[in-house]
Coordinates of C-alpha atoms in Angstrom, one line a residue:
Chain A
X1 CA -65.8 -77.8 -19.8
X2 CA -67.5 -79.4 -22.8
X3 CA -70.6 -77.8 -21.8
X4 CA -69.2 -74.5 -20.8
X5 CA -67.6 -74.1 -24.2
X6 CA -70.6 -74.9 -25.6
X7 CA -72.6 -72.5 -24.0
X8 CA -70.2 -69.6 -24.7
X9 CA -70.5 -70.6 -28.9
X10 CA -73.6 -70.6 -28.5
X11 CA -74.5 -67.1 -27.0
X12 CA -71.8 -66.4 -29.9
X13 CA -74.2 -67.9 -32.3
X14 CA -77.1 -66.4 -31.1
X15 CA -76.0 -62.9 -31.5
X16 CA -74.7 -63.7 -34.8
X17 CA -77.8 -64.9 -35.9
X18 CA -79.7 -61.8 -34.0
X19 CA -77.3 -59.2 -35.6
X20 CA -78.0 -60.3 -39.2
X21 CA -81.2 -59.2 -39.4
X22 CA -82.1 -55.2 -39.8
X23 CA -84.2 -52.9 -41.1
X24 CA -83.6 -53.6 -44.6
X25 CA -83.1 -57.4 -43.9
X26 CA -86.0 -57.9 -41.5
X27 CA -86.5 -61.6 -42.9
X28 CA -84.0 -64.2 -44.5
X29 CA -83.9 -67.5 -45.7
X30 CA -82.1 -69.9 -44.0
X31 CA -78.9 -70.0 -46.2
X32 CA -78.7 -66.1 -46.2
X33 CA -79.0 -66.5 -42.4
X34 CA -76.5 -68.9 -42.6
X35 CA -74.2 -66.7 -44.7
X36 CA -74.5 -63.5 -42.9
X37 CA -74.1 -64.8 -39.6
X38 CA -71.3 -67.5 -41.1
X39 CA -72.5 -70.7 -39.6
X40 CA -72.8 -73.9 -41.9
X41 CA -75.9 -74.3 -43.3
X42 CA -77.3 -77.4 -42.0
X43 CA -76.1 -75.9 -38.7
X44 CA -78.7 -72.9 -39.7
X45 CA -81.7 -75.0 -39.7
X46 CA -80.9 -76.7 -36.5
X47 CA -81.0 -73.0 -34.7
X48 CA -83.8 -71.6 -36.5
X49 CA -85.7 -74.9 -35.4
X50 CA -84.9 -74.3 -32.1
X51 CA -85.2 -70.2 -31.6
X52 CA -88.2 -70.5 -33.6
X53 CA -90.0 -72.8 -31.4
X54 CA -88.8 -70.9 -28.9
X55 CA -90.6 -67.8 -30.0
X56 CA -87.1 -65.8 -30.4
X57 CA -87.4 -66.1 -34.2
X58 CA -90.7 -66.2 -36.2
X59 CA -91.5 -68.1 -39.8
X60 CA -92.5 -65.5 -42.6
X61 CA -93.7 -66.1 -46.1
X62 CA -91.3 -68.8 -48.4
X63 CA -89.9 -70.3 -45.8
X64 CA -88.3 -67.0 -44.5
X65 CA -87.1 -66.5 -40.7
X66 CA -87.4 -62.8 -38.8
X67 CA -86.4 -62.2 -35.4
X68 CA -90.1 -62.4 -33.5
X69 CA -92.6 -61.1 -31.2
X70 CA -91.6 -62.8 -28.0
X71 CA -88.0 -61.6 -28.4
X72 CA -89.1 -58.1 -28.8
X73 CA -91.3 -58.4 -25.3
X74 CA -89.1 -59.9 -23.5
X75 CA -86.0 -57.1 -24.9
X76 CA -88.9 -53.9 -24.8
X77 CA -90.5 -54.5 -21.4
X78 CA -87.7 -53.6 -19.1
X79 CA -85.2 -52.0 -21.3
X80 CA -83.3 -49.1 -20.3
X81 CA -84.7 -47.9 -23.2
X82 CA -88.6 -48.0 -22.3
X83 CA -87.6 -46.1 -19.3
X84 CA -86.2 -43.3 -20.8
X85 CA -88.4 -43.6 -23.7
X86 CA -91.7 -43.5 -21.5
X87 CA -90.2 -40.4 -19.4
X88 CA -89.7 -38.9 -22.5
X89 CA -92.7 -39.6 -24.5
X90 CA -95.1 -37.0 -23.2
X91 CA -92.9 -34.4 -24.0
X92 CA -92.1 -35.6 -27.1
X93 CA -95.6 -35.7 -28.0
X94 CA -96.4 -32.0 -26.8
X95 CA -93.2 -31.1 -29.0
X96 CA -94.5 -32.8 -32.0
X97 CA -98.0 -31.6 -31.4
X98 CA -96.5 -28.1 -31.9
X99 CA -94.0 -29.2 -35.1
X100 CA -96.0 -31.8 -37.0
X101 CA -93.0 -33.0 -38.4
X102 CA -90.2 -35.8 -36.4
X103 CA -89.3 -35.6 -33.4
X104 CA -86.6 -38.0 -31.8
X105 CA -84.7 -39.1 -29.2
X106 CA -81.1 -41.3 -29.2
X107 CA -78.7 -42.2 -26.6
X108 CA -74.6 -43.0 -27.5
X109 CA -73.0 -46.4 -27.2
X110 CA -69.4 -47.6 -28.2
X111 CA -70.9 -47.8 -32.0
X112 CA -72.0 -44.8 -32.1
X113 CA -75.8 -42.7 -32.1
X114 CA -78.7 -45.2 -31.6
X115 CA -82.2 -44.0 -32.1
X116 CA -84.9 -45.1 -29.1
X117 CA -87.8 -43.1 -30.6
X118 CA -88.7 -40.9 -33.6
X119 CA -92.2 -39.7 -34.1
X120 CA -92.9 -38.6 -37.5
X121 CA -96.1 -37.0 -39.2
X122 CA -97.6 -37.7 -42.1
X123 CA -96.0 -35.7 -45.0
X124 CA -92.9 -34.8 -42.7
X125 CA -89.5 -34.1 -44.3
X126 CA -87.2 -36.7 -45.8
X127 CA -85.4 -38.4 -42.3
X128 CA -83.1 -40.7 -42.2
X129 CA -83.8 -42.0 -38.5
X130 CA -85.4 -45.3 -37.9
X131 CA -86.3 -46.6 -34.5
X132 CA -83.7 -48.8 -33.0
X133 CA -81.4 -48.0 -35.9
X134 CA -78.3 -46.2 -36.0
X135 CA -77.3 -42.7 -37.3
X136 CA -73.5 -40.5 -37.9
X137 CA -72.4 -39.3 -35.4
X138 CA -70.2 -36.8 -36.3
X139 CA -72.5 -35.0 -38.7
X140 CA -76.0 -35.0 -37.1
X141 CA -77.1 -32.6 -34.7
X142 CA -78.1 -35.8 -32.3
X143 CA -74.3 -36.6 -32.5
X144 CA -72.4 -33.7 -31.2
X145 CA -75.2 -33.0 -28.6
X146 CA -74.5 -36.6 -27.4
X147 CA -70.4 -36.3 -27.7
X148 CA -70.4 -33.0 -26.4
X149 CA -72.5 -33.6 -23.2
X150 CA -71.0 -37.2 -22.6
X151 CA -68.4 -37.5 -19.6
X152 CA -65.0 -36.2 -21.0
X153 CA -63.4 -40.0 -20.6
X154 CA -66.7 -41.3 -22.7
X155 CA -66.5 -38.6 -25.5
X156 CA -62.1 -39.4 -25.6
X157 CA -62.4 -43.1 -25.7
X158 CA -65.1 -42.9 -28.3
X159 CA -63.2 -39.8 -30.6
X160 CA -60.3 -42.9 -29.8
X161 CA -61.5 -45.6 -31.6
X162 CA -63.5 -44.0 -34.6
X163 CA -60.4 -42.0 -35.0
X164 CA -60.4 -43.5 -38.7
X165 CA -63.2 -42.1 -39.4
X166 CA -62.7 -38.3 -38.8
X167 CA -61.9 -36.4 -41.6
X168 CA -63.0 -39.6 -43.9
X169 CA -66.7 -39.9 -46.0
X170 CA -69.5 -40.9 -44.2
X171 CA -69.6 -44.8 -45.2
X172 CA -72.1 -47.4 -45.3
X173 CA -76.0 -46.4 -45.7
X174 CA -75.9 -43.3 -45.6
X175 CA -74.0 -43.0 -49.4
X176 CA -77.1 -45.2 -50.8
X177 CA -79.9 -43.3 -49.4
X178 CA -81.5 -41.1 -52.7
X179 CA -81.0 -38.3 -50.3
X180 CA -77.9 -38.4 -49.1
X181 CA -75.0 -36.1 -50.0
X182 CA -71.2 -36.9 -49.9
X183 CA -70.9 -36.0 -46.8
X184 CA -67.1 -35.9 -45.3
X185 CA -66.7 -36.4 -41.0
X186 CA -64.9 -33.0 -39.9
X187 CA -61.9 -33.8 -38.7
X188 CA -60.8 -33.9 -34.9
X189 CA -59.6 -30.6 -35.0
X190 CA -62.9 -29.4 -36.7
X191 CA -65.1 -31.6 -34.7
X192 CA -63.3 -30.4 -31.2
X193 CA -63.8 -26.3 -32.2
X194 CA -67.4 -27.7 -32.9
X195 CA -68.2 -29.6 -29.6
X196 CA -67.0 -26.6 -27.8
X197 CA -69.7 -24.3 -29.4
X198 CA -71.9 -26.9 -28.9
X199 CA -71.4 -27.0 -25.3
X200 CA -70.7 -23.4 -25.1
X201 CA -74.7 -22.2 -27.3
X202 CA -76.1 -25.9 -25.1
X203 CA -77.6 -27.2 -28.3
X204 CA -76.6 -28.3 -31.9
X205 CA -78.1 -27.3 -35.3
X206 CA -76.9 -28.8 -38.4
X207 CA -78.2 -27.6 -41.7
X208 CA -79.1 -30.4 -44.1
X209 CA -76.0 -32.6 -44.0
X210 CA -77.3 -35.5 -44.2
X211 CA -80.2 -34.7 -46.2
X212 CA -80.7 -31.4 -48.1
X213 CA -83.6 -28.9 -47.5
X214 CA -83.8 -30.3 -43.9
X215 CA -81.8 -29.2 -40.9
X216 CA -81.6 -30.9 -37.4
X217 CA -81.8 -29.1 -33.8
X218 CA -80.5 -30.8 -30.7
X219 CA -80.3 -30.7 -27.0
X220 CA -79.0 -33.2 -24.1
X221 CA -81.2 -34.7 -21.6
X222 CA -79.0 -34.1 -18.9
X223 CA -78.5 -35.8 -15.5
X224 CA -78.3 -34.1 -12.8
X225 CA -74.3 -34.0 -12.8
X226 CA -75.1 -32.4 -15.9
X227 CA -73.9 -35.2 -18.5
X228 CA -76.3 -36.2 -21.8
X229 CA -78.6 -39.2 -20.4
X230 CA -79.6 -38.8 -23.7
X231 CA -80.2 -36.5 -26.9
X232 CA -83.9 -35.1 -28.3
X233 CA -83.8 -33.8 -31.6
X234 CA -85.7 -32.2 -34.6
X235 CA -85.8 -32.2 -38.1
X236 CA -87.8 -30.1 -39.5
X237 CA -87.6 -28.2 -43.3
X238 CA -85.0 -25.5 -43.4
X239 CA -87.3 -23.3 -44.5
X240 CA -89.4 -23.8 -40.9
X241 CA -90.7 -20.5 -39.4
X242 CA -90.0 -22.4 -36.3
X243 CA -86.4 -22.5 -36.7
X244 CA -85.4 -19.7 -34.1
X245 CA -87.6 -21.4 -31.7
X246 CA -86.4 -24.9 -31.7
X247 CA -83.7 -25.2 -29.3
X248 CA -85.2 -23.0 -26.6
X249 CA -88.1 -25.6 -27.3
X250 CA -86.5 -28.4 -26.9
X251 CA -84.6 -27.3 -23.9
X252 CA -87.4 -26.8 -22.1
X253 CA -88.8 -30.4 -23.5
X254 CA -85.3 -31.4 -22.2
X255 CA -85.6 -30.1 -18.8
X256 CA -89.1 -32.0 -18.0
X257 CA -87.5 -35.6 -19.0
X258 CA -84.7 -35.0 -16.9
X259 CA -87.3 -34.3 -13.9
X260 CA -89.6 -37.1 -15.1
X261 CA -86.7 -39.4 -14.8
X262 CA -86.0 -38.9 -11.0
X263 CA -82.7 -37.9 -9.3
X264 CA -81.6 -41.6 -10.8
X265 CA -82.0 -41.5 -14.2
X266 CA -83.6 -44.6 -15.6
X267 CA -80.7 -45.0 -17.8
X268 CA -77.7 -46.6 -16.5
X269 CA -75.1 -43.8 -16.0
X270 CA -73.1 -43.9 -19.6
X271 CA -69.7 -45.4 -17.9
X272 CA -71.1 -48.4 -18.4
X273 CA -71.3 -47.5 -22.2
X274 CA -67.8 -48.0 -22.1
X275 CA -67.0 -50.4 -19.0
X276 CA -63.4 -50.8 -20.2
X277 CA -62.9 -47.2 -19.0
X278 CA -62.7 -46.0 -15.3
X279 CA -64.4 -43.7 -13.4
X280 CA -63.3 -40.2 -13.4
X281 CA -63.5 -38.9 -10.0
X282 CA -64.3 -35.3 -11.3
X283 CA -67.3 -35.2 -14.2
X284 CA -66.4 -32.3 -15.8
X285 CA -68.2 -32.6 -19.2
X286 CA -68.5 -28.6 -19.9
X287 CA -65.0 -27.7 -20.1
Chain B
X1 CA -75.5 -84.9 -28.5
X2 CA -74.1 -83.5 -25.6
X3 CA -73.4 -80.4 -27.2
X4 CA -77.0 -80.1 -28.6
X5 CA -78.5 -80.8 -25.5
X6 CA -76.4 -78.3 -23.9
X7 CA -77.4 -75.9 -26.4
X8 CA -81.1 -76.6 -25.6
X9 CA -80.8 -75.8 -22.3
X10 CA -78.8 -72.8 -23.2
X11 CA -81.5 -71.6 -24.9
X12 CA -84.2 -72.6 -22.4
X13 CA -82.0 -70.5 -19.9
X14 CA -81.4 -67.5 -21.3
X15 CA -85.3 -67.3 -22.6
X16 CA -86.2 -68.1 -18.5
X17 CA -83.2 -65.5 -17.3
X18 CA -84.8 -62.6 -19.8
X19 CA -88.4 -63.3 -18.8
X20 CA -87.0 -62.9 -15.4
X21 CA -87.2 -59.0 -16.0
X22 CA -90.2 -56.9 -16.4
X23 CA -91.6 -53.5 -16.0
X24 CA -91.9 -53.6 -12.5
X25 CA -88.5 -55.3 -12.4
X26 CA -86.2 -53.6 -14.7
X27 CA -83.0 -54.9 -12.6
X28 CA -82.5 -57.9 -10.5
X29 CA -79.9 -58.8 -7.8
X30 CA -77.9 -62.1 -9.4
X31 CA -79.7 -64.1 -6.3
X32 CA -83.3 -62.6 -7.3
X33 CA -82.9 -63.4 -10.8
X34 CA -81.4 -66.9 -10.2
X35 CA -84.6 -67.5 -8.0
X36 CA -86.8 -65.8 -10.4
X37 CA -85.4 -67.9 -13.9
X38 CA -84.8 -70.9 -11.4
X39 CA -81.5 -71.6 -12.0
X40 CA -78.9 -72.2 -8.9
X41 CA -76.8 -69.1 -7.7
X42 CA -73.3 -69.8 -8.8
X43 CA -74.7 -70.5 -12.7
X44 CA -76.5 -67.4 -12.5
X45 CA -73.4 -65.3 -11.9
X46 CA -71.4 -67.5 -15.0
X47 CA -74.6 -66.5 -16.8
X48 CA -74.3 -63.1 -15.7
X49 CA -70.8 -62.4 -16.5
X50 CA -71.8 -64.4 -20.2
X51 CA -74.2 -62.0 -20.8
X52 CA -73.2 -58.7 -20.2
X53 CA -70.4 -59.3 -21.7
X54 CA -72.1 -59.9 -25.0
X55 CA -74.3 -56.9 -24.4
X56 CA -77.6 -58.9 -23.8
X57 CA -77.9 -57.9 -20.2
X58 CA -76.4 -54.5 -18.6
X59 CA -75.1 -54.1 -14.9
X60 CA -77.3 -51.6 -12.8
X61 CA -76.4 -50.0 -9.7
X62 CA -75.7 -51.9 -6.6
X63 CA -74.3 -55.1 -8.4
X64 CA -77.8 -55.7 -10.2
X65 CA -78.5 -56.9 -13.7
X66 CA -81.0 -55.7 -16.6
X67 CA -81.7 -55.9 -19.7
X68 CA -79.1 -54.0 -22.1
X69 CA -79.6 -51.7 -25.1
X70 CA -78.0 -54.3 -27.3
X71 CA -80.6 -57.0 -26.8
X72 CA -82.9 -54.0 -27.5
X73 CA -81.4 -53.0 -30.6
X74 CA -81.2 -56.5 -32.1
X75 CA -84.9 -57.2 -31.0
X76 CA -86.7 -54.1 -32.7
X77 CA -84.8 -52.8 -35.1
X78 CA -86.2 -55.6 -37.7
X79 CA -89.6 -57.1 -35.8
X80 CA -92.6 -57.3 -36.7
X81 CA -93.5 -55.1 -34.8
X82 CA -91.3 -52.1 -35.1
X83 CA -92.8 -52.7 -38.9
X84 CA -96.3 -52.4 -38.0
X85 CA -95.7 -50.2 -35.2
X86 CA -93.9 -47.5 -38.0
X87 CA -96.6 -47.8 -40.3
X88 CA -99.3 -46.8 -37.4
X89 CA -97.5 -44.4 -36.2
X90 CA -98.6 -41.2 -38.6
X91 CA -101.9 -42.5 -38.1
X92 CA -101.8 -43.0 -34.1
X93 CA -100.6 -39.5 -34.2
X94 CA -103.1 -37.8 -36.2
X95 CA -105.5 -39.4 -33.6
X96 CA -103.1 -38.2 -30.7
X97 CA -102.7 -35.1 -31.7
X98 CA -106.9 -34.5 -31.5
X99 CA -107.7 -36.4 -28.3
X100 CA -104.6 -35.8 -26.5
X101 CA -105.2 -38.5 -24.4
X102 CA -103.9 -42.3 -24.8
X103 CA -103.7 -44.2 -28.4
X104 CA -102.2 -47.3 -28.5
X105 CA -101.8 -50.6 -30.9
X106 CA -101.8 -54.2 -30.1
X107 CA -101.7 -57.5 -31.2
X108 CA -102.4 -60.7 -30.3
X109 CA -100.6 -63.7 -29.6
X110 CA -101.0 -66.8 -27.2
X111 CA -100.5 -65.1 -24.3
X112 CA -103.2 -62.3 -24.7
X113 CA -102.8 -59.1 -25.5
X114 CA -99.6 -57.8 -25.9
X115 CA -99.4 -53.6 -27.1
X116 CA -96.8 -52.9 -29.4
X117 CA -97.5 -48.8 -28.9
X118 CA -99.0 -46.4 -27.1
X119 CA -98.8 -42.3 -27.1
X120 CA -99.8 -41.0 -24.1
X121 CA -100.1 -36.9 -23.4
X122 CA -99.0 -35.3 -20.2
X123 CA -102.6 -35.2 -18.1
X124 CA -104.4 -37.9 -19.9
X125 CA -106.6 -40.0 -17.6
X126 CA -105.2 -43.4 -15.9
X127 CA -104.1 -46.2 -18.5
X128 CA -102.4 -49.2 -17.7
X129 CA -101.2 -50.3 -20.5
X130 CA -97.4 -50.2 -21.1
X131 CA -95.1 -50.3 -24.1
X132 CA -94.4 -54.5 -24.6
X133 CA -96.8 -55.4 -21.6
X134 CA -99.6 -57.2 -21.8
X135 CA -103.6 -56.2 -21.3
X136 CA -106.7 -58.1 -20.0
X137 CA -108.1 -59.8 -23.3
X138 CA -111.6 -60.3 -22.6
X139 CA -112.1 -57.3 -20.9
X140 CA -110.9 -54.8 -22.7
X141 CA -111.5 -52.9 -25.8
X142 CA -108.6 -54.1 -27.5
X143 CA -108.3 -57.6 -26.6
X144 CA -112.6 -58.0 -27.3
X145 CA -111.6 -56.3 -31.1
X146 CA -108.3 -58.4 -31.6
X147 CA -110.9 -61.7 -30.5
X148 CA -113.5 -60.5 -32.8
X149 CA -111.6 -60.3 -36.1
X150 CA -109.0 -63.1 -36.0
X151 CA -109.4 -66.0 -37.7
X152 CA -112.3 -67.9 -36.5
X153 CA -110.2 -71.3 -35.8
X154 CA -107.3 -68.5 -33.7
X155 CA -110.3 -67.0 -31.8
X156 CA -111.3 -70.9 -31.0
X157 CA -108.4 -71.7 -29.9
X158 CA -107.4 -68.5 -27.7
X159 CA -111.0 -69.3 -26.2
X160 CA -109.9 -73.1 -25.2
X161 CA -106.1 -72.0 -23.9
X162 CA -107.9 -69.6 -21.8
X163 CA -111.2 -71.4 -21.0
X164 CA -110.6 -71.4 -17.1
X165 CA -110.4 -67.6 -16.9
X166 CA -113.9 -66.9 -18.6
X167 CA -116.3 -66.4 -15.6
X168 CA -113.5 -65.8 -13.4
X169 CA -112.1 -62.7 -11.9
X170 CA -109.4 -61.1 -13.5
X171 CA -105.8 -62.3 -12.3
X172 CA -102.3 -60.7 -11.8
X173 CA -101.8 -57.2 -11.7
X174 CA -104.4 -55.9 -12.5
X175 CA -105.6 -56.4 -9.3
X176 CA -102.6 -55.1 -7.3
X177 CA -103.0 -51.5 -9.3
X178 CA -105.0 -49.0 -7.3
X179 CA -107.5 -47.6 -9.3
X180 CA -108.6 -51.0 -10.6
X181 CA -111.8 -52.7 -9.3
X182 CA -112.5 -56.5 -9.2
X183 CA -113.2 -57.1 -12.9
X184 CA -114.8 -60.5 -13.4
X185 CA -114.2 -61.7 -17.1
X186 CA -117.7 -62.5 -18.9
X187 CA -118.6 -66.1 -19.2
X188 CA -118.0 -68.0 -22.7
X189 CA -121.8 -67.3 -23.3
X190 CA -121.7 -63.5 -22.8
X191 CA -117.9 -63.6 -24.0
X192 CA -119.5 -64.6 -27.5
X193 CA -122.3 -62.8 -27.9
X194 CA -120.6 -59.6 -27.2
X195 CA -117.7 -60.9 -29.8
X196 CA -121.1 -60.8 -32.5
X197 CA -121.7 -57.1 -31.4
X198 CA -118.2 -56.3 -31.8
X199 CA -118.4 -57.9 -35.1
X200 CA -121.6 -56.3 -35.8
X201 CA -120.5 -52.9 -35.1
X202 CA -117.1 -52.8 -36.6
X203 CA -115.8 -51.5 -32.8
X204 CA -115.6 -52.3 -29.3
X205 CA -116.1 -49.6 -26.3
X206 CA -115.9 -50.4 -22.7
X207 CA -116.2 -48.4 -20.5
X208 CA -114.4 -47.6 -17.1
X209 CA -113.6 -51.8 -16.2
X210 CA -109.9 -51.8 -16.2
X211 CA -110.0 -48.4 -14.8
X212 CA -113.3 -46.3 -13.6
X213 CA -113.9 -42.9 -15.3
X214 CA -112.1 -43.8 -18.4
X215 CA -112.9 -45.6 -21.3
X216 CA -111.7 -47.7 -24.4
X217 CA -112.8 -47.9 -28.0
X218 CA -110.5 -50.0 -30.3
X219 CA -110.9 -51.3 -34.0
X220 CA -109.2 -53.5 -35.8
X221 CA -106.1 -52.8 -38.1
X222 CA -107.7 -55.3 -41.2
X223 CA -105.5 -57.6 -43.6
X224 CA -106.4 -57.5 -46.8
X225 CA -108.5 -60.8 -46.3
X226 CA -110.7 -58.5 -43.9
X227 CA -108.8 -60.5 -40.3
X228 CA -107.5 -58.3 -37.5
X229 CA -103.6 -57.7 -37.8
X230 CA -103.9 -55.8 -34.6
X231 CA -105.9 -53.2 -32.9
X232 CA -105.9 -49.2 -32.5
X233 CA -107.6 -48.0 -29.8
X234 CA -108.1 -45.2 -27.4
X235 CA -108.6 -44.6 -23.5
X236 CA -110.4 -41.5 -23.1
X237 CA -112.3 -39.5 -19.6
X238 CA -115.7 -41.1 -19.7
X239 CA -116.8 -37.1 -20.0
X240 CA -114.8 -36.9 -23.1
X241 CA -117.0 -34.5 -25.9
X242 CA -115.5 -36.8 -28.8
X243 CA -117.0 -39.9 -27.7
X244 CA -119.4 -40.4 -30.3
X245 CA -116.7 -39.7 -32.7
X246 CA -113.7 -41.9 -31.5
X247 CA -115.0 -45.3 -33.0
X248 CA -115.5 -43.2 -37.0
X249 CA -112.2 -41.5 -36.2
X250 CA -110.2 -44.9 -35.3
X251 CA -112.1 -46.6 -38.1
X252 CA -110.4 -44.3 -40.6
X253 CA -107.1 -44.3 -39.0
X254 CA -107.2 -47.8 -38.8
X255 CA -107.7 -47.7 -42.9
X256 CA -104.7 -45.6 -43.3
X257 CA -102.7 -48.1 -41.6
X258 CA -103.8 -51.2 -43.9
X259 CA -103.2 -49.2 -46.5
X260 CA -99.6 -48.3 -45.1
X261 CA -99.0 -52.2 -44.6
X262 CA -99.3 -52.7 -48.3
X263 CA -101.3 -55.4 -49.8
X264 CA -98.7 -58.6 -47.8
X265 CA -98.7 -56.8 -44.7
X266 CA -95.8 -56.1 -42.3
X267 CA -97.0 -58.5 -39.9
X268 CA -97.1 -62.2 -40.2
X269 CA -100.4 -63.9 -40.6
X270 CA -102.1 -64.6 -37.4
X271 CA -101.7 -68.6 -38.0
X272 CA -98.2 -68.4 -36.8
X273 CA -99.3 -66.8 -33.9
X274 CA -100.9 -70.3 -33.2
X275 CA -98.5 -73.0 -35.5
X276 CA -100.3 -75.9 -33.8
X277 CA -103.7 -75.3 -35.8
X278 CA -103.7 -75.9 -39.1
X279 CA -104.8 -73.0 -41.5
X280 CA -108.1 -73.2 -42.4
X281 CA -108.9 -72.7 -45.8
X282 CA -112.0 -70.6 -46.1
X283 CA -111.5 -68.3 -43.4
X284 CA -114.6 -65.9 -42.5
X285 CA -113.8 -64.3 -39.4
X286 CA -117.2 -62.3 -39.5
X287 CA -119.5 -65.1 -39.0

């Protein structure tokens, strides 16, 4: 039981350690490590010895630790991720071709929108996005695509527990970007008139919310029951002659990685987003 | 010292049940990947139930297991990679956008080739490179540019690691795929002396030995001390009009992306690639 124990704080540990590196953070020292993923400190340097001989984490300038190469192969090579992102990159591409500007493509889990791809051109507009980061989700054109196209129980339970933040500022990075506006969540009566249009026009378009002089176009990849695998998106300037071309676009973009992804999906079907919820017998997402 | 050694093995475990997975094996049965990460059945399921419930691994259809979005997300969003790969990207697509065929980075580490990127358009010619899987090194445009600019004493060493497959036909899958022929890898004699063209030239093009009627061109993505950080390259129809123009054309994408790395670089210095050498202190990876 010792061992078992064990083993359970230490998969605890790992993601701790894991989760306390990001975008902004991509290396730390050891004590920072130890601080952010609160484990002692001499407890630190026994785990970065270990994951870093183990490839998991690599050694950067000062005596710095990042997560490394070999935990990025071994996480990228069969992700669900890659699947989707390698049906999805050609048409991407022949999007982007066309836009010369960013071009994305994010799926929804319990926290919220996370971005698996976003291909940018040099001298695109401002865009928040970064790959494998996170973005609102009640504010971006990515986000009501995904809620609105999500099975009805995955869209409930997720307006369920982020209920404190409808109606509420957008917190964390977004208030520190140069860019960013005070932007304020609608709340759930606002959001639910605005996920039925969204369903209802089969795309979302948000005008520079969360940055100015930029908006945001949106459509589901949709499985064949018709809920979002996944969302591709735009963001182009507002002043874009493309604009009243975008979502027809990106539909039909939409349409060819649904097909490229087979009858299955390479995605696993988003219950299992939220595994605490049950099936529902009767997908309905469009109502 | 229980505990410790428990958490060795913990470690040890999950790297061997993560490996387990690939891009020809996305999702395993609990019994395949127990036999694949050689660990016995009933731990594997304890393992299994550990780790999806931590998000590292993701339950498929039919009771089997994958890789989950969260182990994705903590991998990329702060590698090394994702780093590089973000600062090649405007550049990858500028060459994209022309060619409309395959462009793709690498690196290399002790295990070969390994490409961190590639766009591919919809009709582009056979490739077999995949997003976080690995490529021939010494037959391949890529791996022979990665070879060429590291650091002389990491090119020494990748040459001793790997001694027995020089002369030797090319293993793994790259004999199981159907358009590839039996490639045999050069000997350390001709291995070398093309290295000093490759060198010479500032390029390397092969053509049509992974896969016939296509070839490769790759250049190396320079640090600031002139040593490969990774490698751009493209695979292009052996017909392809630009030819003559690909190695000039990757040559100045490759010098937007150094410049895009800034003067430390995203990446870390090839010696950790290789901790065991020592870092040599006049490096000249030209000679």
């Amino acid at each position: 039981m010792v061992e078992e124990s064990a083993r359970d704080g230490t998969l605890d540990r790992l993601i701790r350690i894991l989760g306390a590196f990001d975008a902004d953070r991509p290396t730390l020292s050891v004590a920072a490590l130890a601080r952010r993923a609160a484990i002692p400190v001499p407890s630190a340097y026994r785990w970065v010895d270990r994951l870093t001989a183990a490839g998991l984490l690599e050694r950067a300038e000062g005596g710095a630790v990042g997560p490394g190469m070999r935990l990025w192969e071994l996480a990228s090579r069969s992700s669900p991720g890659t699947s989707l992102r390698q049906a999805a990159m050609p048409y991407m591409d022949d999007v982007q071709a066309v836009l010369r500007q960013h071009t994305q493509i994010a799926v929804l889990d319990a926290s919220g929108v996370l971005v698996l791809e976003r291909l940018s051109a040099r001298g695109a507009v401002p865009n928040q996005a970064t790959i494998a980061g996170r973005m609102p989700t009640f504010t971006t054109s990515l986000g009501l695509v995904l809620l609105a196209f999500s099975r009805r129980h995955v869209t409930e339970a997720f307006l369920t527990d982020h209920a404190d933040a409808l109606g509420s500022p957008l917190r964390g990075i977004w208030h520190q970007g140069g860019n960013a506006r005070n932007v304020v969540n609608p709340t759930e009566a606002e959001l639910r008139t605005r996920l039925a249009e969204v369903r209802q026009q089969g795309f979302a378009a948000v005008d520079g919310q969360v940055d100015s002089e930029v908006t945001g176009v949106a459509v589901p990849v949709l499985s064949p029951e018709g809920q979002a695998i996944a969302a591709l998106g735009v963001v182009v300037p507002l002043s874009s002659e493309f604009r009243p071309g975008l979502a027809p676009m990106l539909m039909a973009a939409a349409r060819g990685i649904s097909r490229a992804l087979g009858p299955n999906g390479a995605m696993p079907p988003s219950d299992t987003v939220f595994p605490e919820h049950p099936p529902v017998t009767m997908p309905d997402a469009r109502t």
